[in-house]
Short mmCIF file of C-alpha atoms and ligand atoms in Angstrom, two decimals:
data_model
loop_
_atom_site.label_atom_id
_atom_site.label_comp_id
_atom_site.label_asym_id
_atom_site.label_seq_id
_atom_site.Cartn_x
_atom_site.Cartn_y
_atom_site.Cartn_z
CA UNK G 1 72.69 40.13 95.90
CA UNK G 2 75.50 41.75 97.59
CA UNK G 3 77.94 43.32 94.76
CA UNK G 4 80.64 41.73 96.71
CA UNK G 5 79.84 38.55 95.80
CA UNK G 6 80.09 39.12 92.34
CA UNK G 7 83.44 40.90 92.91
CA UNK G 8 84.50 37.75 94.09
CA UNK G 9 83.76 35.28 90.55
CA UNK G 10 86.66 33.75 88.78
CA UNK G 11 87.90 35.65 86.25
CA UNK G 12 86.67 34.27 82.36
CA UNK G 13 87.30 35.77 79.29
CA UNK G 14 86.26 35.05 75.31
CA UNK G 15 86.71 31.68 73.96
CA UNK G 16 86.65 30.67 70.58
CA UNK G 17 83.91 28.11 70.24
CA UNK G 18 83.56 27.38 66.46
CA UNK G 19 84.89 29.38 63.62
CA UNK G 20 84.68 32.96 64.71
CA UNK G 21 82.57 32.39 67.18
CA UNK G 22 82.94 33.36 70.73
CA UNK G 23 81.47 32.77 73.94
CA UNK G 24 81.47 35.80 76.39
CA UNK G 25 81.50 34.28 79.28
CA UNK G 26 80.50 35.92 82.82
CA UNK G 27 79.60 34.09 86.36
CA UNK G 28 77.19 34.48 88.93
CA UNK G 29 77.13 32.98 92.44
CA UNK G 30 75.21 29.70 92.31
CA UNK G 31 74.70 27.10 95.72
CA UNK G 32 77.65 24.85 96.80
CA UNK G 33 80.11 26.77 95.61
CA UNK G 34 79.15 26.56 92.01
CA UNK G 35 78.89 29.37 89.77
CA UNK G 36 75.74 29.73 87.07
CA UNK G 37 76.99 31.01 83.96
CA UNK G 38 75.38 34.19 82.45
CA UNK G 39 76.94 33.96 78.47
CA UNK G 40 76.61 36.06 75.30
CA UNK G 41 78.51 35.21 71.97
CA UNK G 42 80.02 37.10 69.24
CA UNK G 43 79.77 36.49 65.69
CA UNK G 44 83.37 37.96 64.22
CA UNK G 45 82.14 37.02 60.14
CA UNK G 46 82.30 40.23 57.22
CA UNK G 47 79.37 41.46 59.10
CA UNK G 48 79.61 40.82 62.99
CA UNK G 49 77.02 39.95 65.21
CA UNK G 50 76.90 40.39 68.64
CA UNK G 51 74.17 37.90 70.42
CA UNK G 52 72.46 39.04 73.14
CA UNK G 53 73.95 41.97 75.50
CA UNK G 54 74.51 40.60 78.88
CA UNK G 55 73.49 41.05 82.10
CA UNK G 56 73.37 44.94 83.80
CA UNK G 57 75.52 43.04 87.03
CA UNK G 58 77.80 42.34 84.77
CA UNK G 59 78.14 45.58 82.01
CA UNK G 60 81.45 47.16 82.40
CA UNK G 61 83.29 43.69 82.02
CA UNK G 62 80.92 42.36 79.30
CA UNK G 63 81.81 45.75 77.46
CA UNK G 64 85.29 44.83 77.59
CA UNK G 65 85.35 40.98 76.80
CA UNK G 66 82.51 41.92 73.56
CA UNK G 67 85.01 44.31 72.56
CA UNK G 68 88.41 42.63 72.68
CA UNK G 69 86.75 40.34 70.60
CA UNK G 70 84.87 43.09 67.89
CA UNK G 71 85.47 46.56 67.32
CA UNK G 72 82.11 48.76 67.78
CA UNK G 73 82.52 50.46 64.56
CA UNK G 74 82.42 47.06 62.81
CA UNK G 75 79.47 45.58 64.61
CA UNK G 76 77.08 45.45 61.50
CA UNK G 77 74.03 43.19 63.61
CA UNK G 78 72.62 42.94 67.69
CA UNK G 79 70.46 39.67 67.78
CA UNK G 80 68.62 40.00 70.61
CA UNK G 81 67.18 36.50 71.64
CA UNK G 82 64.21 37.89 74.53
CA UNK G 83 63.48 41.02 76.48
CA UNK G 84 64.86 39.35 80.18
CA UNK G 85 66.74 41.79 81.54
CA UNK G 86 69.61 39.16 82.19
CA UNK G 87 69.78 39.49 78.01
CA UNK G 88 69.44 42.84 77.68
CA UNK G 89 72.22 44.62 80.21
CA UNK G 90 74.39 45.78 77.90
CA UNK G 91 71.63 47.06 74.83
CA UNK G 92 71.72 50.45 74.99
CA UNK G 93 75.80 51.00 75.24
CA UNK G 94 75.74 49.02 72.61
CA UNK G 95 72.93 51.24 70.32
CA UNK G 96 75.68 54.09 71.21
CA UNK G 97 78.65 52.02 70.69
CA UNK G 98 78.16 50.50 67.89
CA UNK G 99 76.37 53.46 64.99
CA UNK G 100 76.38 50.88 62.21
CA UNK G 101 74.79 48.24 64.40
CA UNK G 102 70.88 46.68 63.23
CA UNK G 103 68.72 45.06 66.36
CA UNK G 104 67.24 41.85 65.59
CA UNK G 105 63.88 42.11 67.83
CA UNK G 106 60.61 41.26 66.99
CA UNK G 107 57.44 43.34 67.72
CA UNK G 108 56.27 41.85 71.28
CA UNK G 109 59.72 42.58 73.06
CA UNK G 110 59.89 45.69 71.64
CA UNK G 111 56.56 46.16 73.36
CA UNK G 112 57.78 44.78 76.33
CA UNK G 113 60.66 46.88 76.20
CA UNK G 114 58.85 49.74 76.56
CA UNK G 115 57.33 49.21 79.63
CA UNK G 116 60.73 49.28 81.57
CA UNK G 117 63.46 51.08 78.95
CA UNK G 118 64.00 53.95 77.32
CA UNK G 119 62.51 53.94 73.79
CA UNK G 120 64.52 52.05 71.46
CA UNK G 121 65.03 53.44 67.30
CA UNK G 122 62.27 51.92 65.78
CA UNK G 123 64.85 52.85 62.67
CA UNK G 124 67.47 50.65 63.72
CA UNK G 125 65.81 47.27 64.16
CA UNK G 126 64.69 44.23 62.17
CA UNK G 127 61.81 42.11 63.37
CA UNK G 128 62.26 38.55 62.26
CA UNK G 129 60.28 35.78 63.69
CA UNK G 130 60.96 31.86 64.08
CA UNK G 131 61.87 30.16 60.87
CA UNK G 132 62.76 33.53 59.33
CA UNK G 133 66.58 34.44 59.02
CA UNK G 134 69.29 37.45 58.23
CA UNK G 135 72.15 37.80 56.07
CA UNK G 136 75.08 38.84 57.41
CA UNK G 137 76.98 38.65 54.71
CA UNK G 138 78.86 35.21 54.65
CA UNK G 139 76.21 33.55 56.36
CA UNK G 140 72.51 33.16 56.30
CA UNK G 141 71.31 33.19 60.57
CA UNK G 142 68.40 31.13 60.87
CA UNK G 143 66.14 31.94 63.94
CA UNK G 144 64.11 29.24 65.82
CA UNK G 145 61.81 29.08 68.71
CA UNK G 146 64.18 27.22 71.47
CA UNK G 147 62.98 24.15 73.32
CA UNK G 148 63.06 25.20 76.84
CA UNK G 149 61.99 29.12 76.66
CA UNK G 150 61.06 32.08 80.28
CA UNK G 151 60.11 34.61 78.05
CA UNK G 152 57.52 34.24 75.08
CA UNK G 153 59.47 35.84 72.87
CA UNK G 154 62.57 33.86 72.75
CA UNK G 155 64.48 33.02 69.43
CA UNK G 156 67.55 30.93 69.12
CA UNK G 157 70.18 31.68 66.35
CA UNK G 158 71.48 28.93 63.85
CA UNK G 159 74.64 29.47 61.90
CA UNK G 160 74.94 26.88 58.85
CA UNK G 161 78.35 28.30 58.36
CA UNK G 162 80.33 27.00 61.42
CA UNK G 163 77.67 24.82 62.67
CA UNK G 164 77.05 26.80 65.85
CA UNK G 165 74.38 27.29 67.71
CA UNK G 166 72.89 29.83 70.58
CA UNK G 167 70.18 28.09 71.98
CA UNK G 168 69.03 30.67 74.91
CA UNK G 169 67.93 29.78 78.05
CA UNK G 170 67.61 26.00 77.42
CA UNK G 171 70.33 23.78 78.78
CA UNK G 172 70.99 25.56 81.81
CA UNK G 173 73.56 24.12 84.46
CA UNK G 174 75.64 25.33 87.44
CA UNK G 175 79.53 25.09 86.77
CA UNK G 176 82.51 24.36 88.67
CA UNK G 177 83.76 27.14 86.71
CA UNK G 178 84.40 25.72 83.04
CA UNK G 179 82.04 26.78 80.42
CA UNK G 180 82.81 23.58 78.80
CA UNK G 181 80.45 20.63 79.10
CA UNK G 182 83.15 17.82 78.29
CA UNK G 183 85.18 19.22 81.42
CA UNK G 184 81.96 19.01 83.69
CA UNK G 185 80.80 16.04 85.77
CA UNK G 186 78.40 14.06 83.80
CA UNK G 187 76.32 13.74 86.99
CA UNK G 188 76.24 17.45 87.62
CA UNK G 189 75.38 17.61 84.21
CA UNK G 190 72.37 14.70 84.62
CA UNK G 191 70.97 16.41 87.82
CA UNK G 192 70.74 20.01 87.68
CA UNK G 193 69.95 20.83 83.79
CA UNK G 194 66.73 18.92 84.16
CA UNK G 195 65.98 20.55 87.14
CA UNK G 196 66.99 24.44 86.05
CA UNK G 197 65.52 23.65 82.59
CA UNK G 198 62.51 23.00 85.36
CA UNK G 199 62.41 25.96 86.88
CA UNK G 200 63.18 28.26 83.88
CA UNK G 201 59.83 26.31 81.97
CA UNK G 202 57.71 24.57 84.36
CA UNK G 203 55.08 24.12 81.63
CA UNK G 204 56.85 20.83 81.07
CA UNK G 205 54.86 18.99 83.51
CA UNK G 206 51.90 19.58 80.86
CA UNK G 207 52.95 18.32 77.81
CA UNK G 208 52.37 15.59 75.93
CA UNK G 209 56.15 13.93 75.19
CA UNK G 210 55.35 12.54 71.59
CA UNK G 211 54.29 16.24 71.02
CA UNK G 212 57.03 17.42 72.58
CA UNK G 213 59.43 15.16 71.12
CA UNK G 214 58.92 16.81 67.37
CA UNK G 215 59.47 20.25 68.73
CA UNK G 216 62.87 18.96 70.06
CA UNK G 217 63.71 16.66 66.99
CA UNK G 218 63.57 19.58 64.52
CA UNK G 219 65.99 22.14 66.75
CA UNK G 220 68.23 18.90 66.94
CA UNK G 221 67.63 18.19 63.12
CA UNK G 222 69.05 22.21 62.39
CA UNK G 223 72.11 20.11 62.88
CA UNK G 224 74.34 21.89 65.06
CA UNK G 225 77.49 20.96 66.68
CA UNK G 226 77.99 23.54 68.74
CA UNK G 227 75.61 24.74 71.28
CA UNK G 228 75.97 27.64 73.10
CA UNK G 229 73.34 29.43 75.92
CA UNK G 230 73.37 31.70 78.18
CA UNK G 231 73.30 29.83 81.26
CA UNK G 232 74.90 26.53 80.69
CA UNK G 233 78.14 24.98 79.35
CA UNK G 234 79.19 24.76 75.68
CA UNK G 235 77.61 21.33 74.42
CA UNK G 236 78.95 19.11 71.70
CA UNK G 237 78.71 15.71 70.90
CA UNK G 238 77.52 13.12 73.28
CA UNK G 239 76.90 15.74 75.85
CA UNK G 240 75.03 17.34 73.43
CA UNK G 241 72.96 14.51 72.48
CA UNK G 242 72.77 13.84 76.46
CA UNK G 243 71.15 17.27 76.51
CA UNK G 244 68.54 16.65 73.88
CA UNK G 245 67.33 13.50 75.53
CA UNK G 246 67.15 14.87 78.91
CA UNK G 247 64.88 17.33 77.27
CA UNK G 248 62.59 15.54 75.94
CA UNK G 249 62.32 13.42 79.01
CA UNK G 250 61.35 16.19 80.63
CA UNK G 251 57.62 15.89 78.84
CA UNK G 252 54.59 15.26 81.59
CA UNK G 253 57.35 14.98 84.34
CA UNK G 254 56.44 16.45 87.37
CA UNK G 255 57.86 20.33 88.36
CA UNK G 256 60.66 20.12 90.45
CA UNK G 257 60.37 22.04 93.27
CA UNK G 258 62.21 25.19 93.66
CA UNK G 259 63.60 26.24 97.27
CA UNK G 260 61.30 27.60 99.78
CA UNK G 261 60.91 29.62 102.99
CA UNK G 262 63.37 27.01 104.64
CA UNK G 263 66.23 27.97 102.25
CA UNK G 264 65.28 31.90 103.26
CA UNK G 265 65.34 30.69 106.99
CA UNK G 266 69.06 29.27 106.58
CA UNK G 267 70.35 32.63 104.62
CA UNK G 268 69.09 34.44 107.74
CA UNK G 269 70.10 32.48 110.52
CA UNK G 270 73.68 33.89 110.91
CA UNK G 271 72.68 37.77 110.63
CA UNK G 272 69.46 37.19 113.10
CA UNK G 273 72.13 35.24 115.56
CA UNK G 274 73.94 37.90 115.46
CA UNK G 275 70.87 40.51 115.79
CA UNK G 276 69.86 38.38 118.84
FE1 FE2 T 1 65.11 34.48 79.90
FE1 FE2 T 2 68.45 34.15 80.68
#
């Protein structure tokens, strides 16, 4: 992807989504004009907690929205949801950044890690699985394996506290541009997240919904009104509960297709006319 084209993305900066909570928000180019969202949040309680690190396209401006919101010497926690490098852009600059900062990893990204990074200090992490959960001082995180998941070692973050949630890579959607799902059209909405959430877990087409259905029901039951990921819109209420359904609708339907050689045909037409 030319670096043009991501010099060319509307400008976004850190919204407050719940009670010191923040999206960082950051776009990439996405078809039609539409932009797909590529977010991180910040946790600004007595012990702050940054969640997840970014995207490497995106590192010097991530660095600057994270810390507008934080100072580094404050961050006390890094939860680090997967090893995808779209997760992980910022992770090391932060290690430096941020001396007083924990990781929140678990064992099998740390392994995965270390087939593409630098080692990371075994010193300065926690390994906490799904259904296990940190303190950060005025609030209890709880972590939970999310419902639409590219990476096997994905764990979403609940916060009891303010009632937010970061919920990964499910609910994925292109954007006109807002990173807020009540400003979105519902039928954008109702066509592409089933269709991203799709192509980010095609394993839906073999599972059995009533199955299914209870893994969904008890991330819904966590009881969160505030749902935040890193490649879709900030969902509350109906959209929210929208969101749910769609997912587990999504049970034993079949893949959708993703774009082919024809969609690499048309992105080369213009420079081969040329060429020719
Ligand atoms: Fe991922
Ligand atoms: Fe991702």
């Amino acid at each position: 992807m030319s670096p043009s084209l991501f010099d060319a993305m509307p400008v976004t900066w850190p919204e407050a989504i719940a009670p010191e909570t923040f999206l960082i928000p950051n776009l990439a180019p996405g078809p039609d004009g539409l932009f797909l969202p590529v977010n991180s949040m910040v946790i600004r309680g007595r012990e702050p907690v940054l969640v997840d690190t970014g995207a490497p396209v995106h590192r010097a401006q991530w660095l600057e929205k994270v810390f507008a919101v934080v100072e580094p010497e404050d961050v006390r926690w890094v939860f680090l949801s997967h090893d995808d490098g779209d997760h992980t852009g910022a992770l090391f600059e932060v290690l430096e950044r941020c001396p007083k900062a924990t990781l929140v990893t678990n064992f099998f990204s740390v392994e995965r890690l270390a087939l593409e990074k630098p080692a990371l200090p075994l010193s300065r992490m926690r390994w906490v699985e799904p259904g296990g959960s940190f303190d950060a001082g005025d609030r209890v995180l709880q972590l939970f394996r999310p419902p639409v998941f590219d990476g096997p070692t994905s764990r979403g973050l609940f916060d009891p506290k303010s009632g937010a949630m970061w919920i990964v890579d499910s609910f994925p959607c292109f954007t006109p541009g807002t990173l807020d799902a009540d400003e979105m059209p519902q039928e954008l909405l109702a066509q592409v997240m089933p269709a991203l959430s799709s192509a980010v877990s095609p394993w839906h087409a073999w599972l059995e919904p009533a199955s299914y259905r209870r893994h969904v029901d008890a991330v819904e039951a966590m009881g969160a009104c505030t749902v935040a990921s890193a490649h879709g819109p900030v969902l509350r209420g109906e959209r929210l509960d929208d969101a749910f359904d769609r997912l587990r609708a999504l049970a034993g339907k079949p893949i959708t297709p993703t774009p082919g050689q024809e969609l690499l045909d048309a992105l080369l037409a213009p420079t081969l006319a040329e060429a020719g």
